[in-house]
Short mmCIF file of N, CA and C in Angstrom, two decimals:
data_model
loop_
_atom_site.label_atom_id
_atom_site.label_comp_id
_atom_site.label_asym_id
_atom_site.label_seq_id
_atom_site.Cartn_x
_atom_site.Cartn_y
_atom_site.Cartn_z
N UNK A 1 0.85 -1.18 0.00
CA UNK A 1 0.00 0.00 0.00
C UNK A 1 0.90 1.24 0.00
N UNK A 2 0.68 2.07 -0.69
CA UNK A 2 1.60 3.60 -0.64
C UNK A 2 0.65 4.43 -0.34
N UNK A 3 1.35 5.18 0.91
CA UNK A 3 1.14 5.79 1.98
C UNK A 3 1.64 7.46 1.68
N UNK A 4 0.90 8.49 2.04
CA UNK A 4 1.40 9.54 1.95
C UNK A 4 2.33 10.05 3.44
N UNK A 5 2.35 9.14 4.86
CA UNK A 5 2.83 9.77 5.37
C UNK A 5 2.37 7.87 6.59
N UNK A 6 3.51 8.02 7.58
CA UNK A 6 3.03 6.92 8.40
C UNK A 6 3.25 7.40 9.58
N UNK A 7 2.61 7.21 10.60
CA UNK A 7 2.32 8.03 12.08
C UNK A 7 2.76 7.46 13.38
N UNK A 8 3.30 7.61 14.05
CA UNK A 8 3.03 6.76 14.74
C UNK A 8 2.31 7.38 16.37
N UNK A 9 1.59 6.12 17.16
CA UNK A 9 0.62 6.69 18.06
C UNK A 9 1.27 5.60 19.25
N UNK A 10 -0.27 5.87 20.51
CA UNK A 10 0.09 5.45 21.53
C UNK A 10 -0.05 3.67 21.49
N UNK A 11 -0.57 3.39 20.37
CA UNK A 11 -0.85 1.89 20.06
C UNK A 11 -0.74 1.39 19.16
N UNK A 12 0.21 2.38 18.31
CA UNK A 12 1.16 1.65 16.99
C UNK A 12 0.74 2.85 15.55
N UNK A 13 1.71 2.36 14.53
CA UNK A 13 2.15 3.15 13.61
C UNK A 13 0.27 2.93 12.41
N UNK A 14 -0.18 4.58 12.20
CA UNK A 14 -0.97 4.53 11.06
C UNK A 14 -0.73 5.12 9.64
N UNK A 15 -1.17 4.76 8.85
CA UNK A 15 -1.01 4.67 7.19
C UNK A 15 -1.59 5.70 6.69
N UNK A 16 -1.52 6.73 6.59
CA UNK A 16 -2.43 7.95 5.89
C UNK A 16 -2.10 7.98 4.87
N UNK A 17 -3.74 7.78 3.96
CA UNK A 17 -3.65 7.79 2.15
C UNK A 17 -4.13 9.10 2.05
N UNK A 18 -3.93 10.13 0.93
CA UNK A 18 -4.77 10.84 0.74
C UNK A 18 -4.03 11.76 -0.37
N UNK A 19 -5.00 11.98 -1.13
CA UNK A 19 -4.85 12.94 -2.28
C UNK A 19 -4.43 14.73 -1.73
N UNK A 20 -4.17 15.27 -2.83
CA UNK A 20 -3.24 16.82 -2.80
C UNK A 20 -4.17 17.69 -1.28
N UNK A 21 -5.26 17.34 -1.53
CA UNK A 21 -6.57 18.44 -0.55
C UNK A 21 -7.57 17.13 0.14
N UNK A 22 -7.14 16.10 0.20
CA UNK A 22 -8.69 15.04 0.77
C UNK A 22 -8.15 13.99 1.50
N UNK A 23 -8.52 13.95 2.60
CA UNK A 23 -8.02 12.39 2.91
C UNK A 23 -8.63 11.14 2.97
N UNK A 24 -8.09 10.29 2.29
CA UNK A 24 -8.66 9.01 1.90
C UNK A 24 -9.01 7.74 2.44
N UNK A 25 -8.11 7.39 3.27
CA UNK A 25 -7.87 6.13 4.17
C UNK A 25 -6.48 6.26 5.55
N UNK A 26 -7.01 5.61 6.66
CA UNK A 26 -6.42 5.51 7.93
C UNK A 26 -6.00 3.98 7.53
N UNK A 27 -5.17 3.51 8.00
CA UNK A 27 -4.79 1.93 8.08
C UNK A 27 -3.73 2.16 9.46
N UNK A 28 -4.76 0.98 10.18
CA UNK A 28 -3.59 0.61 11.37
C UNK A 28 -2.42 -0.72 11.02
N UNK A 29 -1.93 -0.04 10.71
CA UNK A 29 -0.06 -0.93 10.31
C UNK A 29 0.55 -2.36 11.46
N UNK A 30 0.71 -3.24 10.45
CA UNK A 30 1.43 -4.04 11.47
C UNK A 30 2.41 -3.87 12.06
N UNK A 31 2.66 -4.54 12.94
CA UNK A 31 3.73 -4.16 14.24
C UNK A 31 5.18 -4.20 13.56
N UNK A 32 6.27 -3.04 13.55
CA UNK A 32 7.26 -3.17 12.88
C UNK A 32 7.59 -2.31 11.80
N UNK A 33 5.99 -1.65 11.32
CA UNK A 33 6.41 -0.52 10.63
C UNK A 33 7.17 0.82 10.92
N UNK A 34 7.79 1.43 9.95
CA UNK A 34 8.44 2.49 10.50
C UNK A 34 7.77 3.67 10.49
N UNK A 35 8.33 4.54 10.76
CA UNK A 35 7.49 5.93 10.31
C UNK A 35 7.85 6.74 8.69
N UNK A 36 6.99 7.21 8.70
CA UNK A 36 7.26 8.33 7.33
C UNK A 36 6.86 9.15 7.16
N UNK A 37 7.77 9.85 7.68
CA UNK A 37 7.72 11.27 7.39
C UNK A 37 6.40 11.90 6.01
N UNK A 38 5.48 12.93 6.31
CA UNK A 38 4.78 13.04 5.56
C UNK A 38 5.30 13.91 3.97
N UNK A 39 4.72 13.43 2.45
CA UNK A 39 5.10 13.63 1.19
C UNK A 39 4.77 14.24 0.63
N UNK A 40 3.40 15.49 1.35
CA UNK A 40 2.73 16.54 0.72
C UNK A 40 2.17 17.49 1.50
N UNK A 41 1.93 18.28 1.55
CA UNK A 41 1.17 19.75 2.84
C UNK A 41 0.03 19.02 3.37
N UNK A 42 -0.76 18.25 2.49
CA UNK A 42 -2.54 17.97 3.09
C UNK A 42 -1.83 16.93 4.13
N UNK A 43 -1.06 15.67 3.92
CA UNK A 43 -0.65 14.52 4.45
C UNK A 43 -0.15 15.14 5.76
N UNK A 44 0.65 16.33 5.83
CA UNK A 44 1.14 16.93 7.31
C UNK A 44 0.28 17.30 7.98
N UNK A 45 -1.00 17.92 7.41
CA UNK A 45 -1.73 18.68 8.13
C UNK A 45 -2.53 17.54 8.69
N UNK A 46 -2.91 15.90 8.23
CA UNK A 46 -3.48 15.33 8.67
C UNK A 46 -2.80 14.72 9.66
N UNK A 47 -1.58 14.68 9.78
CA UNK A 47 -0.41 14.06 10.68
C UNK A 47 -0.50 14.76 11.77
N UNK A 48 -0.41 16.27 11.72
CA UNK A 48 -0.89 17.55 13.01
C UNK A 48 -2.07 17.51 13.56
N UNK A 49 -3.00 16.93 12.36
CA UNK A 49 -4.52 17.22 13.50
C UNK A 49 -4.69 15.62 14.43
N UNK A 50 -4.07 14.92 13.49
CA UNK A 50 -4.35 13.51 14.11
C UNK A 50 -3.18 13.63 15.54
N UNK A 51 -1.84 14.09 15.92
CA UNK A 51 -1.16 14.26 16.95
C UNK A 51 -1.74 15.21 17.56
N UNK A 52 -2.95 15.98 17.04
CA UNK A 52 -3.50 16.88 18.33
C UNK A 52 -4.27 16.31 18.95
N UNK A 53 -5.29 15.14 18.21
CA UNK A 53 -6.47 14.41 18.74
C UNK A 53 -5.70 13.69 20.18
N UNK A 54 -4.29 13.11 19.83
CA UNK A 54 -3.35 12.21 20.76
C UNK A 54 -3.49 12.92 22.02
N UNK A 55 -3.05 14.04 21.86
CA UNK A 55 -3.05 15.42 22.83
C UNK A 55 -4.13 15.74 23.62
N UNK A 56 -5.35 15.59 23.05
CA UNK A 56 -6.48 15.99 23.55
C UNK A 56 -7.84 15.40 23.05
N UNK A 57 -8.32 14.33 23.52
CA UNK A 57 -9.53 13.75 22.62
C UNK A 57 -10.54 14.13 22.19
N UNK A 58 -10.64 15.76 22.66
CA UNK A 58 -11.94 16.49 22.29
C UNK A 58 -11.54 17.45 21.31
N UNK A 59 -10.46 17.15 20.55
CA UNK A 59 -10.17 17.67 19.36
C UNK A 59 -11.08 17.48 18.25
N UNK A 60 -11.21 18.44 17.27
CA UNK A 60 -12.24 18.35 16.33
C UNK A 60 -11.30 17.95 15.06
N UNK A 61 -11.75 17.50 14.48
CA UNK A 61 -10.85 17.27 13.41
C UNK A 61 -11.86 18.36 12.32
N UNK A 62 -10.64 19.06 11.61
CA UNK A 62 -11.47 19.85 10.39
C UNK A 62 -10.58 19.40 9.13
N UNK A 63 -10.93 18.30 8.53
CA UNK A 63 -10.25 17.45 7.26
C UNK A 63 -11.32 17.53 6.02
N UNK A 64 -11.14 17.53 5.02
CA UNK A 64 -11.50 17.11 3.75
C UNK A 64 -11.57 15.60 3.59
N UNK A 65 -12.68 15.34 3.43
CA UNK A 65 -12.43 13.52 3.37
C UNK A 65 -12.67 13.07 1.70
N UNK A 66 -12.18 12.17 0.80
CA UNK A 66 -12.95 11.91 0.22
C UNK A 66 -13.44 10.55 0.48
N UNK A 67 -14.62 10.22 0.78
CA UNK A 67 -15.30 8.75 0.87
C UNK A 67 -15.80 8.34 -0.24
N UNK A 68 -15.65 6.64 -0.80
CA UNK A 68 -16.12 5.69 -1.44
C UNK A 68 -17.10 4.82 -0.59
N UNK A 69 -18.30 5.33 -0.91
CA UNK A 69 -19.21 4.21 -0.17
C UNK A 69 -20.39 4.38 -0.49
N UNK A 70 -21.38 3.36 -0.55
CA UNK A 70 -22.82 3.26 -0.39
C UNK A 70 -23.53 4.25 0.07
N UNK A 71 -24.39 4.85 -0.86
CA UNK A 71 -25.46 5.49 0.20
C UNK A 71 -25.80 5.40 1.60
N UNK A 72 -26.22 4.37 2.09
CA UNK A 72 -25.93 3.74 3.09
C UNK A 72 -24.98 3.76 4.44
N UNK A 73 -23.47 3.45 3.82
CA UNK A 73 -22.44 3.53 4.34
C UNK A 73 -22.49 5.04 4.50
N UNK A 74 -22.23 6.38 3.61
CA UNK A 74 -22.03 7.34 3.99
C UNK A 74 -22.95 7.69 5.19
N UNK A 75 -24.36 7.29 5.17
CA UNK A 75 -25.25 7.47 6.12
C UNK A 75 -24.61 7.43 7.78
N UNK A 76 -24.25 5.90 7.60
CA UNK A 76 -23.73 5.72 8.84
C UNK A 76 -22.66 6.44 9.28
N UNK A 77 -21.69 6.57 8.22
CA UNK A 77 -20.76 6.96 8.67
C UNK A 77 -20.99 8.87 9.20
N UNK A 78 -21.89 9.09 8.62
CA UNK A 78 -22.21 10.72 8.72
C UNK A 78 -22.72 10.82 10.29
N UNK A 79 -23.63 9.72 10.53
CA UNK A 79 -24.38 9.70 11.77
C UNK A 79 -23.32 9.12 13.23
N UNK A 80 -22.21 8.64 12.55
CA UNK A 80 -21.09 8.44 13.64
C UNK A 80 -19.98 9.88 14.28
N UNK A 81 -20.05 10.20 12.88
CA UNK A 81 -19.32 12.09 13.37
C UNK A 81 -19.86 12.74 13.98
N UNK A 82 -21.03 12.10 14.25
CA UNK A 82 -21.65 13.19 15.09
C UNK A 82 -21.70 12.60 16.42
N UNK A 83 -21.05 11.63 16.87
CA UNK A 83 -20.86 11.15 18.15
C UNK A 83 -19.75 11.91 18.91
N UNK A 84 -20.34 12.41 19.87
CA UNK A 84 -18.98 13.71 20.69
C UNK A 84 -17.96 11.91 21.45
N UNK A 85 -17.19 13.16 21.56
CA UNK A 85 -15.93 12.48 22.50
C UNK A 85 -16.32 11.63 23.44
N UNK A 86 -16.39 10.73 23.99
CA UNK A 86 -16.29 10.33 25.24
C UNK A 86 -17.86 9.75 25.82
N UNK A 87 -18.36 9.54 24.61
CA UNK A 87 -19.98 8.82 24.91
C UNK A 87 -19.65 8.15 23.05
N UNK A 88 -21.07 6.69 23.62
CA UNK A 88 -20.92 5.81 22.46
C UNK A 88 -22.27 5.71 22.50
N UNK A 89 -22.30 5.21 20.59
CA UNK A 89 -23.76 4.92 20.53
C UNK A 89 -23.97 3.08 20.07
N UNK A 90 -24.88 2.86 20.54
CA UNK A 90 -25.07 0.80 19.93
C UNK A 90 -25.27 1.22 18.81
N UNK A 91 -24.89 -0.29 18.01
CA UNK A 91 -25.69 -0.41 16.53
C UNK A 91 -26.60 -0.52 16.71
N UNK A 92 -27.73 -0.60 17.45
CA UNK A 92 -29.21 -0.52 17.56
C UNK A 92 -29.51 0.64 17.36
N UNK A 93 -29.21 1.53 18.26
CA UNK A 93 -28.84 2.87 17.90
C UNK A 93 -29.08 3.58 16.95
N UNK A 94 -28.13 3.25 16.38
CA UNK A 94 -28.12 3.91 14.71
C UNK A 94 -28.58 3.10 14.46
N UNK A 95 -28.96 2.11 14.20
CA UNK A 95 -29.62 1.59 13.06
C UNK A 95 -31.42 2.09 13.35
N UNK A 96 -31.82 2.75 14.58
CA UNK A 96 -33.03 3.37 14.89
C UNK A 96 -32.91 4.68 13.62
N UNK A 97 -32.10 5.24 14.31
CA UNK A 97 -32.02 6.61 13.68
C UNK A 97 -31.68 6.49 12.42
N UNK A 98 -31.41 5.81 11.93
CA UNK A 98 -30.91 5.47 10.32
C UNK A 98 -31.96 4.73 9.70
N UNK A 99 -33.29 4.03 9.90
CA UNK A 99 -33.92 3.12 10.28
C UNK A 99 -33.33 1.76 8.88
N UNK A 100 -32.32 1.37 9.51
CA UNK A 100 -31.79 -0.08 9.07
C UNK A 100 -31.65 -1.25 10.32
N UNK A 101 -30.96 -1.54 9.93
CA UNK A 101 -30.59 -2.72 11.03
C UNK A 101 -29.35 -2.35 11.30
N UNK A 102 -29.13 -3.29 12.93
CA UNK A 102 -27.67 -3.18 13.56
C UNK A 102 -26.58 -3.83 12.61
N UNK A 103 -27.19 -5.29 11.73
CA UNK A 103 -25.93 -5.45 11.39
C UNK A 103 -25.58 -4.86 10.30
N UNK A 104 -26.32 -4.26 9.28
CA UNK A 104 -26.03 -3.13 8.11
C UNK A 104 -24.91 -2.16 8.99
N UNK A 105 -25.55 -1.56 10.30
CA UNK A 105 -24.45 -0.72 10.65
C UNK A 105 -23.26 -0.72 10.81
N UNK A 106 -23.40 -2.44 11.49
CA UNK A 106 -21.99 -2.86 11.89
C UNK A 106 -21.02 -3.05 10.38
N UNK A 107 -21.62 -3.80 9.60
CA UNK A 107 -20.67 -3.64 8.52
C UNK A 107 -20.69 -2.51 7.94
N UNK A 108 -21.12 -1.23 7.62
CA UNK A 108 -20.99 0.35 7.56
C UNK A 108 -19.70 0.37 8.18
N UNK A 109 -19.57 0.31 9.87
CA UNK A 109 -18.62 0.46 10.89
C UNK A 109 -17.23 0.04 10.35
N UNK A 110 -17.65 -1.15 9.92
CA UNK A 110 -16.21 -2.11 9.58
C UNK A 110 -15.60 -1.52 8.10
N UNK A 111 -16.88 -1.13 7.53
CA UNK A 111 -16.31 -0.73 6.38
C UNK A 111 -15.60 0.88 6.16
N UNK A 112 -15.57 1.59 7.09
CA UNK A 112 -15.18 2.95 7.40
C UNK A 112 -13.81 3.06 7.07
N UNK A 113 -13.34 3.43 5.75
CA UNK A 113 -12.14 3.85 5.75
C UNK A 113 -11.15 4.81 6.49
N UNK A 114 -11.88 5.63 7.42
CA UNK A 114 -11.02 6.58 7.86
C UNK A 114 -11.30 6.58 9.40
N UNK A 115 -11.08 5.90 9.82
CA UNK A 115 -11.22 5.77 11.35
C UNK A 115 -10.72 6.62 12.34
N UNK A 116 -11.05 6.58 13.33
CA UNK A 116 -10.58 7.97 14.28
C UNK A 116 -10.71 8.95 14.12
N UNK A 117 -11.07 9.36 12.69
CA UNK A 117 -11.81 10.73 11.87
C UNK A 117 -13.29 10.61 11.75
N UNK A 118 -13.48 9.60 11.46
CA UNK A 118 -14.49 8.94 11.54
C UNK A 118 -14.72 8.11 12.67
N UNK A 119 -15.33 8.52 13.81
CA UNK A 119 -15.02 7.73 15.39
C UNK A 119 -15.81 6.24 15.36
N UNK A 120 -15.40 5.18 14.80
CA UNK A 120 -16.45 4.16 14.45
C UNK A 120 -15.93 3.10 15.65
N UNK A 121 -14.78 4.03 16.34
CA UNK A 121 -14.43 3.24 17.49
C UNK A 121 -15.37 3.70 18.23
N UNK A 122 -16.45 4.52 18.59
CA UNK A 122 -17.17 4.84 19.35
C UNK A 122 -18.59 4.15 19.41
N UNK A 123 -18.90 3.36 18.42
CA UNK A 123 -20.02 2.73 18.11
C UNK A 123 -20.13 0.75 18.91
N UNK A 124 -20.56 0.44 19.71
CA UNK A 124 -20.35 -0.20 20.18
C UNK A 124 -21.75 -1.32 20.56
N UNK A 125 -21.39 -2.83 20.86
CA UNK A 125 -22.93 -3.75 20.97
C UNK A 125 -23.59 -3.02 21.84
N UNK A 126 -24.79 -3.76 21.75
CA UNK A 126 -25.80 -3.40 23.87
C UNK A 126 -24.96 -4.51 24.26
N UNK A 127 -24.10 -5.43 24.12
CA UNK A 127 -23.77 -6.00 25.54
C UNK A 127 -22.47 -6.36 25.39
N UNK A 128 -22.00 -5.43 24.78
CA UNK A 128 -20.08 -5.43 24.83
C UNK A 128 -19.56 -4.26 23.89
N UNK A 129 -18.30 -4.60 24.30
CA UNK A 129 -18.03 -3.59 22.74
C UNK A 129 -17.92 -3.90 21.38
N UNK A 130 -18.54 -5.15 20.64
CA UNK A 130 -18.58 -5.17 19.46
C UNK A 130 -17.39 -5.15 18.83
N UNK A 131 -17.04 -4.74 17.23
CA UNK A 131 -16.07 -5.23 16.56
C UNK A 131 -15.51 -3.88 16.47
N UNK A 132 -14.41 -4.23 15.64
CA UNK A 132 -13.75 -2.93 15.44
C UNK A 132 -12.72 -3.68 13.77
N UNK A 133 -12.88 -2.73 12.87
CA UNK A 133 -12.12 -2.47 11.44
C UNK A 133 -12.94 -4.41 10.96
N UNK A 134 -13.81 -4.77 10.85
CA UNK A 134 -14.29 -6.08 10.61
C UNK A 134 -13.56 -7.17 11.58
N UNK A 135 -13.25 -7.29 12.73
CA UNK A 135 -12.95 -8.43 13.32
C UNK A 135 -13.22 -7.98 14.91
N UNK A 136 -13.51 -8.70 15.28
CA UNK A 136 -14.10 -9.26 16.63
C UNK A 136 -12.81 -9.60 18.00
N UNK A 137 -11.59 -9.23 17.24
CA UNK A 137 -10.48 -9.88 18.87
C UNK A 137 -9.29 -9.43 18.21
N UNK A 138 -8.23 -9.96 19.35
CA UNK A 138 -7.14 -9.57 18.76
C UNK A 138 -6.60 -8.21 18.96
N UNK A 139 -5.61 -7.65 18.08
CA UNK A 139 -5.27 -6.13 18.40
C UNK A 139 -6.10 -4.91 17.98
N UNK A 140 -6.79 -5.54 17.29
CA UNK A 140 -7.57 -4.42 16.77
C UNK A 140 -9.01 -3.73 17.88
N UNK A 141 -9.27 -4.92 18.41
CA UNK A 141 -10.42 -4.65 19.78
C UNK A 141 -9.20 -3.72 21.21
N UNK A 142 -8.36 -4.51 20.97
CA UNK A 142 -7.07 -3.93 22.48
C UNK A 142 -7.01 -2.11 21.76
N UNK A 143 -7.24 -1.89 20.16
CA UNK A 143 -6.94 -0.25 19.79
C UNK A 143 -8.06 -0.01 20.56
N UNK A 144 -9.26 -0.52 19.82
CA UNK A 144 -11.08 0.37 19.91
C UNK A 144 -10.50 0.41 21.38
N UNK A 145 -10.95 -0.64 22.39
CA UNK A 145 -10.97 -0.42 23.87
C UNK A 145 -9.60 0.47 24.06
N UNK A 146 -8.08 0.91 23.77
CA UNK A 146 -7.52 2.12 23.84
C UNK A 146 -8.30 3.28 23.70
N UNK A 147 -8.94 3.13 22.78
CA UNK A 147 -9.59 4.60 22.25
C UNK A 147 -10.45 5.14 23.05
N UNK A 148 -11.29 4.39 23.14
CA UNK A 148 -12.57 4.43 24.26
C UNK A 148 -12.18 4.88 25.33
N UNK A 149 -11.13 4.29 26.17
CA UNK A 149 -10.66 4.30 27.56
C UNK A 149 -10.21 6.05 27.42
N UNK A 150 -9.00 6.23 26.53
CA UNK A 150 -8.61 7.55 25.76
C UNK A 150 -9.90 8.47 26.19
N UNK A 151 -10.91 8.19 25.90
CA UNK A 151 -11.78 9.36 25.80
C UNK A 151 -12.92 8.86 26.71
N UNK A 152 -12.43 8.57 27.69
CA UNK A 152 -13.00 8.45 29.02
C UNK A 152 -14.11 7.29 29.06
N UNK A 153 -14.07 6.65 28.12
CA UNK A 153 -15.13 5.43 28.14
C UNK A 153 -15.32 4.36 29.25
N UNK A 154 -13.93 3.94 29.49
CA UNK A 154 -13.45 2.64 30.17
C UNK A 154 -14.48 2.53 31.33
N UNK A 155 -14.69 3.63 32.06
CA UNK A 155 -15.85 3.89 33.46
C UNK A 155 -17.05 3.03 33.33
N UNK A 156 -17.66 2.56 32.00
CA UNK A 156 -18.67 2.49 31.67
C UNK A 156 -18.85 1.28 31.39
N UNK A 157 -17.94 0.35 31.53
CA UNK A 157 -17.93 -1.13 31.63
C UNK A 157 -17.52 -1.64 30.44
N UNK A 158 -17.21 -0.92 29.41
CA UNK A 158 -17.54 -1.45 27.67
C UNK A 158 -16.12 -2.20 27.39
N UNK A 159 -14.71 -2.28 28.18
CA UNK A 159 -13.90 -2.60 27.46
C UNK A 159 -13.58 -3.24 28.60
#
């Protein structure tokens, strides 16, 4: 995958794709990647807002995105940005307010290219925390439950 810039955080190195003005895709990198330095002005500026979020979780992100997705998918994903910091919503949830189903949402969720910009770590079961980037365990649940905890979740039993 070619990367405009690679990051690294409190739970490992991410992949920022993105065109001259838009950003495209987040990828959490396997263990071992290095960093890289960012290859264009938009790629830095997403590197700065994403090390401010690190800084402070009630950072807003103000990015250009461009998304590939389903009617649908954009839906969800529109109705997840609007989840503030430090509170989560179920896929029941949204899938009320969206009126679909939980598991349409959940794969919406999984399918979210730009994560942490898109807080789809914030979206979580009624009786756990659900998946995170399409899988269910592993390191990718140990990020979501980072994130969560990050922005004051952990109190709340979910991770």
């Amino acid at each position: 995958m070619n990367y405009q810039a690679k990051l690294s955080t409190p739970f490992g190195m991410l992949g920022i794709r993105c065109g001259a003005d838009a950003l495209t895709g987040i990828d959490f990198l396997e263990l071992g990647a290095t960093p890289q330095p960012p290859s264009q002005a938009f790629a830095r500026e997403v590197c700065e807002q994403l090390q401010a979020y690190f800084i402070d979780p009630n950072f807003h992100f103000n990015l250009s995105l461009k998304l590939n997705g389903t009617v649908h998918q954009t839906k969800v994903w529109q109705a997840i940005s609007a989840i503030p910091p430090g509170q989560t919503r179920s896929y029941g949830d949204l899938a009320t307010l969206l009126t679909s189903s939980p598991r349409a949402v959940g794969q919406a969720c999984g399918a979210n290219p730009i994560p942490i910009v898109i807080p789809c770590h914030r979206v979580v079961s009624k009786s756990g925390i659900g998946g995170f980037i399409h899988q269910r365990g592993g390191n990718a649940l140990d990020i979501k439950c980072w994130l969560l905890a990050y922005e004051k979740q952990s109190n709340q039993g979910v991770c």
